[in-house]
mmCIF file of C-alpha atoms in Angstrom:
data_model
loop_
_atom_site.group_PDB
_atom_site.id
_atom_site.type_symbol
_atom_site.label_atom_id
_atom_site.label_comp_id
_atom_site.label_asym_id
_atom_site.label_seq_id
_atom_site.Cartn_x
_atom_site.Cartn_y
_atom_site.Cartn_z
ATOM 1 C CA UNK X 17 7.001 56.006 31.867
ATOM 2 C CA UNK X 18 9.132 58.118 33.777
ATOM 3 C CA UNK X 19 10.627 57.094 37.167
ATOM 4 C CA UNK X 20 12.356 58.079 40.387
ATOM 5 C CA UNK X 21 16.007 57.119 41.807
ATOM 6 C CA UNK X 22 15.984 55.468 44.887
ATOM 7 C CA UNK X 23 17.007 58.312 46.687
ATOM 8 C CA UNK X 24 15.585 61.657 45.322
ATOM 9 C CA UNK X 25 16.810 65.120 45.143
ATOM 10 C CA UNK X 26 15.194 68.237 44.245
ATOM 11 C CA UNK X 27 16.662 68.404 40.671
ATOM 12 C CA UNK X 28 15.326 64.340 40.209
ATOM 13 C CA UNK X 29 11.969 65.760 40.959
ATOM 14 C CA UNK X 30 12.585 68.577 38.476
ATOM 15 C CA UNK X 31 13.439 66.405 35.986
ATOM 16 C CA UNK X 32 10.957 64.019 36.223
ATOM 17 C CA UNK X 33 7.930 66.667 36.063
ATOM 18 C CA UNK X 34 9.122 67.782 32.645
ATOM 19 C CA UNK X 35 9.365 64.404 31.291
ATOM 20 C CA UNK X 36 5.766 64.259 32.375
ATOM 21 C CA UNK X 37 5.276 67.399 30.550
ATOM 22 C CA UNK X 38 5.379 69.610 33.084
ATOM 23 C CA UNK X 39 6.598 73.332 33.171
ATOM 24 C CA UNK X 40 8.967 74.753 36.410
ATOM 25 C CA UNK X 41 8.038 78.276 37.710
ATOM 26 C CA UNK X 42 9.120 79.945 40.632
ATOM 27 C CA UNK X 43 6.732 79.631 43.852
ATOM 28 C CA UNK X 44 8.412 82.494 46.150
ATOM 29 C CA UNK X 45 11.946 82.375 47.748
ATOM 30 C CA UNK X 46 13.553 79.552 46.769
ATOM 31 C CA UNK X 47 10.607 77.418 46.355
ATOM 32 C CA UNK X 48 9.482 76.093 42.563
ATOM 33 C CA UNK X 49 6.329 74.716 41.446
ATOM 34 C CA UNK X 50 5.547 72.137 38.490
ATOM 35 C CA UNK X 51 2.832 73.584 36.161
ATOM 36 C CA UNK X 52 0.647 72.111 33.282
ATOM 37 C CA UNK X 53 -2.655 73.724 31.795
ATOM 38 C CA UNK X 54 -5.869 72.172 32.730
ATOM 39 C CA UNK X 55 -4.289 71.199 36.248
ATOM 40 C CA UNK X 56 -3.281 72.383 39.239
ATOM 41 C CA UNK X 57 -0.163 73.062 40.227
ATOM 42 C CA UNK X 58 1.912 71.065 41.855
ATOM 43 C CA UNK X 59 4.654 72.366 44.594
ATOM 44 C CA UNK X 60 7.751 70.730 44.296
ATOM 45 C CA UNK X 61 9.829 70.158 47.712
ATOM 46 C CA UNK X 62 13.113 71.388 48.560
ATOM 47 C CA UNK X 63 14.773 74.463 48.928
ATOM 48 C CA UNK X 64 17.657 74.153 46.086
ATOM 49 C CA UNK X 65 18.717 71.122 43.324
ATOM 50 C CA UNK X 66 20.730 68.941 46.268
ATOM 51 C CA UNK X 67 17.927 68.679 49.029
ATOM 52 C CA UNK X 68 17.191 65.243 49.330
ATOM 53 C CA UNK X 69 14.032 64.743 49.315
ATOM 54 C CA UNK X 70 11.955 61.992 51.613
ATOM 55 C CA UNK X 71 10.713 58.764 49.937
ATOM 56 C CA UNK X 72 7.431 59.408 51.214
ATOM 57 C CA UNK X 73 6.874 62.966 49.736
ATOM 58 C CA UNK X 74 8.929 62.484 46.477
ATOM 59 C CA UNK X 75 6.576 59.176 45.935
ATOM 60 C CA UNK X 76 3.223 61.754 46.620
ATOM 61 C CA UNK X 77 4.687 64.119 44.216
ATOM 62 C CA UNK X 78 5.295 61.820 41.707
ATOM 63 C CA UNK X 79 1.733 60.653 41.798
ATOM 64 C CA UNK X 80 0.461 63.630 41.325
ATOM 65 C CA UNK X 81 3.254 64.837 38.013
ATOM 66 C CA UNK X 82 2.006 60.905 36.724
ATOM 67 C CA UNK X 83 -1.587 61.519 37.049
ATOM 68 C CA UNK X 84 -2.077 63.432 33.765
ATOM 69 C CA UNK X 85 -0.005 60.876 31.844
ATOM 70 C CA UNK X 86 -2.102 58.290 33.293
ATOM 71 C CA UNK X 87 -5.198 60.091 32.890
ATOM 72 C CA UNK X 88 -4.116 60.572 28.968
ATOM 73 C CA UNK X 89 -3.884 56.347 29.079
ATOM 74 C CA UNK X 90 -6.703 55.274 30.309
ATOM 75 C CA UNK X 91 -8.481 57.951 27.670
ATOM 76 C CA UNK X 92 -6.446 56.390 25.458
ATOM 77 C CA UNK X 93 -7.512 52.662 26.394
ATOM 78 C CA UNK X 94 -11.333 53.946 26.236
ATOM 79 C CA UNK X 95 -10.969 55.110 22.599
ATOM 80 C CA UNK X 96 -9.122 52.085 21.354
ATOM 81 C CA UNK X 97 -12.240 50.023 22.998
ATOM 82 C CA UNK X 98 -14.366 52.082 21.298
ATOM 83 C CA UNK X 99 -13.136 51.612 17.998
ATOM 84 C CA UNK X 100 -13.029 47.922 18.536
ATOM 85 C CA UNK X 101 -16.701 48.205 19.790
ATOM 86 C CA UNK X 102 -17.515 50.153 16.539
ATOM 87 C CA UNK X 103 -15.871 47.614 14.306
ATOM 88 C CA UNK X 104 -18.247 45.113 16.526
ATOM 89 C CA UNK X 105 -21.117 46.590 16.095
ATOM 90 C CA UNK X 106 -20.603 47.271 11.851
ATOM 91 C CA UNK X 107 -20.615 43.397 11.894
ATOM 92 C CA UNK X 108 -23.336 42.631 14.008
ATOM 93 C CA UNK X 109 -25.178 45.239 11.768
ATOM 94 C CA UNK X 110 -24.730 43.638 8.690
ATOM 95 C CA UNK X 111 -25.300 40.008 9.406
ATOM 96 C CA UNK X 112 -28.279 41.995 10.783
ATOM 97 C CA UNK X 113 -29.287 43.860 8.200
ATOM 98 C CA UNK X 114 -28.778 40.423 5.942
ATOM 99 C CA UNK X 115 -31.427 38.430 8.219
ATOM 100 C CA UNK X 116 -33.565 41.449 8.293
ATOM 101 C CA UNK X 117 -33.721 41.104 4.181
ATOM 102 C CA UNK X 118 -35.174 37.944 4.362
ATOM 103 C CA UNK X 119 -37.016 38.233 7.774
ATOM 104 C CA UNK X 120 -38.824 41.279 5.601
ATOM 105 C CA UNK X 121 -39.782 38.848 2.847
ATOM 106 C CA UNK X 122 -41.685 36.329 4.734
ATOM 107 C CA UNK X 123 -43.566 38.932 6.854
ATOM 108 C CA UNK X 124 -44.431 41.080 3.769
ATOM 109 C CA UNK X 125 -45.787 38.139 2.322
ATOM 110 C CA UNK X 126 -47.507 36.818 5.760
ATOM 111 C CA UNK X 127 -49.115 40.704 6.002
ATOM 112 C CA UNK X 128 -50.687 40.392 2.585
ATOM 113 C CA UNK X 129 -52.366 37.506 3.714
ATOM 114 C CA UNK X 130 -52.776 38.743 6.928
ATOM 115 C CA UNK X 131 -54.586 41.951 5.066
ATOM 116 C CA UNK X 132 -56.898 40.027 2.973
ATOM 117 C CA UNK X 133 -58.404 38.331 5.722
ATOM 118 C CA UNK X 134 -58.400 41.784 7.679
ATOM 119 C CA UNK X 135 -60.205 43.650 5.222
ATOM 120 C CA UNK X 136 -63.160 40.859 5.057
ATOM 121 C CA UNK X 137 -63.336 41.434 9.063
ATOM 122 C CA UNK X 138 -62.971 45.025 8.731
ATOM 123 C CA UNK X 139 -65.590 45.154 5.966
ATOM 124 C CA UNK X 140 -67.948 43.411 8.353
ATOM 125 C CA UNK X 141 -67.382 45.827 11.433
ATOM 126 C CA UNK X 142 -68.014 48.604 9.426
ATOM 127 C CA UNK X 143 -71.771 47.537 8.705
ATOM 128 C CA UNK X 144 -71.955 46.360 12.583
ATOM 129 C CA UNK X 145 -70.807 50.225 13.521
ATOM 130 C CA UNK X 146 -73.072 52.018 11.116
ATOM 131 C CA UNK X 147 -76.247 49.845 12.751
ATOM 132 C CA UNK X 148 -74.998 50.934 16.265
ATOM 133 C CA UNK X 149 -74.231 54.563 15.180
ATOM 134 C CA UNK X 150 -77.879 54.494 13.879
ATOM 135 C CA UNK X 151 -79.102 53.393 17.417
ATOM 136 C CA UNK X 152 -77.551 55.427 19.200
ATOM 137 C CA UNK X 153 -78.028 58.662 17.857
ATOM 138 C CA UNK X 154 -81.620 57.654 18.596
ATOM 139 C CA UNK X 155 -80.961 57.059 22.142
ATOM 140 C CA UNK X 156 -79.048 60.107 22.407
ATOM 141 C CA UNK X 157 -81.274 62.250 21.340
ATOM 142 C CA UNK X 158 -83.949 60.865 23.683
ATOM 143 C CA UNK X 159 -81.457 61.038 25.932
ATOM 144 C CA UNK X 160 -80.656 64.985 25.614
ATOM 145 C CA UNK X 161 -84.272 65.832 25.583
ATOM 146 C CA UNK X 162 -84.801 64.072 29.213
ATOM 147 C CA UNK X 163 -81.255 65.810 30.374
ATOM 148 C CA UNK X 164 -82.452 69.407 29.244
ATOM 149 C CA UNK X 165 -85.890 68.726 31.242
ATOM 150 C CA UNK X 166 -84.172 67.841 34.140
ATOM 151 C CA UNK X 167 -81.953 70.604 33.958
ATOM 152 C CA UNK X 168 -84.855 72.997 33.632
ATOM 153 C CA UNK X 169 -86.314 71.907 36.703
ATOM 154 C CA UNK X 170 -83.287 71.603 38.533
ATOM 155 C CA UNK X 171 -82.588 75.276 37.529
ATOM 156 C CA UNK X 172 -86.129 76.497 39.102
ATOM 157 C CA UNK X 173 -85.946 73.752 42.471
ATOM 158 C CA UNK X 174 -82.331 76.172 42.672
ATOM 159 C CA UNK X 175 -84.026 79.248 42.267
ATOM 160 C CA UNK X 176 -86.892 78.411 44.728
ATOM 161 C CA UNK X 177 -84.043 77.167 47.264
ATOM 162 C CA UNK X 178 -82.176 80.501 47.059
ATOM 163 C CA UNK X 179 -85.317 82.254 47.871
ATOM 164 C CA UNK X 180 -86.301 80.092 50.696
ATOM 165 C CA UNK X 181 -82.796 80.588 51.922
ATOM 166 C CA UNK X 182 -82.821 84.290 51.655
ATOM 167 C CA UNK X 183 -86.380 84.698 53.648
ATOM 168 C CA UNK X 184 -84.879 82.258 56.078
ATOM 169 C CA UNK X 185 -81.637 84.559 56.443
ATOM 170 C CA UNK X 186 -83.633 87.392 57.091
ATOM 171 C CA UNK X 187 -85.996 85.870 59.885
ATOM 172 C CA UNK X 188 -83.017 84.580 61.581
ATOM 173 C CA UNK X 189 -81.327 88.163 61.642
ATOM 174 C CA UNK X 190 -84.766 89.613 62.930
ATOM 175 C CA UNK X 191 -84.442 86.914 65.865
ATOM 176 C CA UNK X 192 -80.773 87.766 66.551
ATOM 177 C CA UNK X 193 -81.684 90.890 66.729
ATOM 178 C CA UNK X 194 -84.481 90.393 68.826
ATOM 179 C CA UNK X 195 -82.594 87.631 71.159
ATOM 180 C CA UNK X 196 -79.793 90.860 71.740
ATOM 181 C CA UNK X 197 -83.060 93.064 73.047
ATOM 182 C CA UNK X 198 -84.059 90.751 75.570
ATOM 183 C CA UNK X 199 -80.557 89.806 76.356
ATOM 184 C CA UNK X 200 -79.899 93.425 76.863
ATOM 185 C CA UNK X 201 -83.284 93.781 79.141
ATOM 186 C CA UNK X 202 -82.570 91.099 81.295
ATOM 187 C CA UNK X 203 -79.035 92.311 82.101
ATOM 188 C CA UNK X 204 -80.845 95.465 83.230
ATOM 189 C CA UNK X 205 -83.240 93.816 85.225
ATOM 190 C CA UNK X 206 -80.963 91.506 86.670
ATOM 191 C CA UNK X 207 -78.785 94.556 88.054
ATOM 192 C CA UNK X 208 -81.953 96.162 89.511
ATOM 193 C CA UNK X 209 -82.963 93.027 91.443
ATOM 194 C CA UNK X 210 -79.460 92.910 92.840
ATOM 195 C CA UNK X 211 -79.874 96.646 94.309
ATOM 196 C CA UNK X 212 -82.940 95.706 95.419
ATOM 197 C CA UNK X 213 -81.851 92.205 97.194
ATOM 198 C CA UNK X 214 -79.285 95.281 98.733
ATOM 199 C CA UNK X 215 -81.573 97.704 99.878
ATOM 200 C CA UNK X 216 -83.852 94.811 101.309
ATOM 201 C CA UNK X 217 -80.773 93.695 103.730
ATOM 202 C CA UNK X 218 -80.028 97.266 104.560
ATOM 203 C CA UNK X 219 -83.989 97.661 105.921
ATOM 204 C CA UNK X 220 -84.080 94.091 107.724
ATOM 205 C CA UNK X 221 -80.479 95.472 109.099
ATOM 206 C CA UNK X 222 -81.203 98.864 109.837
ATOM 207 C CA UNK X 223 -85.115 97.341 111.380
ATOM 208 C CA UNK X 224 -83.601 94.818 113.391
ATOM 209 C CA UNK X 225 -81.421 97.743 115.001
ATOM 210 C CA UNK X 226 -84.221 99.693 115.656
ATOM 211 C CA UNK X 227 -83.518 102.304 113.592
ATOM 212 C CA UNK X 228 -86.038 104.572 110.020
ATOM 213 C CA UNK X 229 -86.201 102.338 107.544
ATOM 214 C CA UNK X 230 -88.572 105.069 105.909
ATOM 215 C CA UNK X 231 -86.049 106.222 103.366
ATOM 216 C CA UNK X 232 -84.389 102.630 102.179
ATOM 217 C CA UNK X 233 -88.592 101.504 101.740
ATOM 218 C CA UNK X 234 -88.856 104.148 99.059
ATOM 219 C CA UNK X 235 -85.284 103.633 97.759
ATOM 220 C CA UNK X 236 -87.211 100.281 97.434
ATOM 221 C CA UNK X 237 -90.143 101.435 95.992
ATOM 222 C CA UNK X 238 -87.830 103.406 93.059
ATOM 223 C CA UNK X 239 -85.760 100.147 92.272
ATOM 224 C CA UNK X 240 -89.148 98.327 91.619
ATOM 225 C CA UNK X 241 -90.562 101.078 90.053
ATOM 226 C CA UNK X 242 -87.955 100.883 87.221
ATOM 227 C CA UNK X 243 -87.867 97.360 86.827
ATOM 228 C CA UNK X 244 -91.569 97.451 86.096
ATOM 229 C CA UNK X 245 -90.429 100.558 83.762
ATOM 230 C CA UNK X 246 -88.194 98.405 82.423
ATOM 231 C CA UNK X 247 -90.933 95.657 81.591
ATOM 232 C CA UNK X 248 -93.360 97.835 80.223
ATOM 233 C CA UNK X 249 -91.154 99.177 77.621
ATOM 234 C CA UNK X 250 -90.106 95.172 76.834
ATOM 235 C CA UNK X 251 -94.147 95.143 76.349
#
């Protein structure tokens, strides 16, 4: 693995990027970066091959030129584990697959056994279902008829309701109607009262004072005149 002197310079730095495999390119000026595909760049410090460079920031740098190497080992490490996982599991496999041999023998022979005394039960359900498929195809039947009565009538009880419902809808829009009529009347009569209630104080004023109440008597007369108008039409 590559490494660092003590006290780096520029052209240490250079150095050890290409050992990690790392190209140099220029970075503008005098400055240089360390390229590698699949990465990004890394800008090396300095501004020509003597600048010392600090610990600190030579010691970054380097972790970050290392990483791919690193990277590369551990990949390296997980494939080697693989393999030896691989090998693992071809031997696990075949003292497997050697049990399994003789693990199928005993249950081959414990499933003809088991299927002899299966096909004496099975040959007994199969009466059992045909008597119960016989009953209740009779009791479905019976069954269907009752359901397509009751459907019939449920159909008509529907029918009736929907008429009931329309005759109803249509009395209660005759009331509404109505019920806006009289509303309608009584607003009129209501405001004809109130001019009479007026004209009544204006005569008890103007009578009190001394003065012809002649002429508010038949303004009077003409405000009850039209309220009885008004209930005569109402009539």
């Amino acid at each position: 693995m590559p490494h660092l002197p003590r006290n780096p310079r520029r052209r240490d730095i250079i150095r050890f990027a290409r050992e990690c495999g790392w190209s140099i390119e220029p970075a503008g000026s005098e400055q240089l970066k360390a390229t590698r595909p699949g990465y990004v760049c890394v800008p090396i410090p300095g501004h020509n091959d003597n600048t010392r460079i600090p610990v600190g920031t030579a010691n970054a740098v380097a972790k970050q030129l290392l990483y791919p190497l690193r990277q590369d080992q551990v990949i390296r490490d997980l494939r080697s584990q693989v393999v030896e996982l691989e090998q693992h599991l071809t031997n696990i496999s075949q003292d497997r697959d050697r049990l399994a041999l003789q693990q199928q023998k005993d249950e081959q022979l414990a499933r003809l056994e088991k299927a002899e005394e299966d096909q004496q039960v099975y040959e007994e359900l199969l009466l059992e279902l045909e008597e119960r498929n016989n009953t209740l195809k009779h009791w479905f039947g019976k069954r269907t008829k009752k359901l397509r009565q009751q459907l019939q009538e449920a159909k008509q009880q529907l029918h009736k309701a929907r008429r009931q419902a329309a005759s109803a809808l249509k009395n209660l829009q005759r009331v509404t109607a109505e019920k806006r009529m009289v509303d309608a009347e009584l607003k009129l009569i209501l405001a004809a009262l109130e001019q009479v209630e007026v004209v009544v104080e204006q005569a008890a004023t103007q009578q009190a004072r001394g003065g012809d109440t002649d002429h508010l008597l038949q303004t009077l007369l003409g405000r009850l005149q039209h309220i009885l108008e008004i209930k005569e039409l109402d009539a």
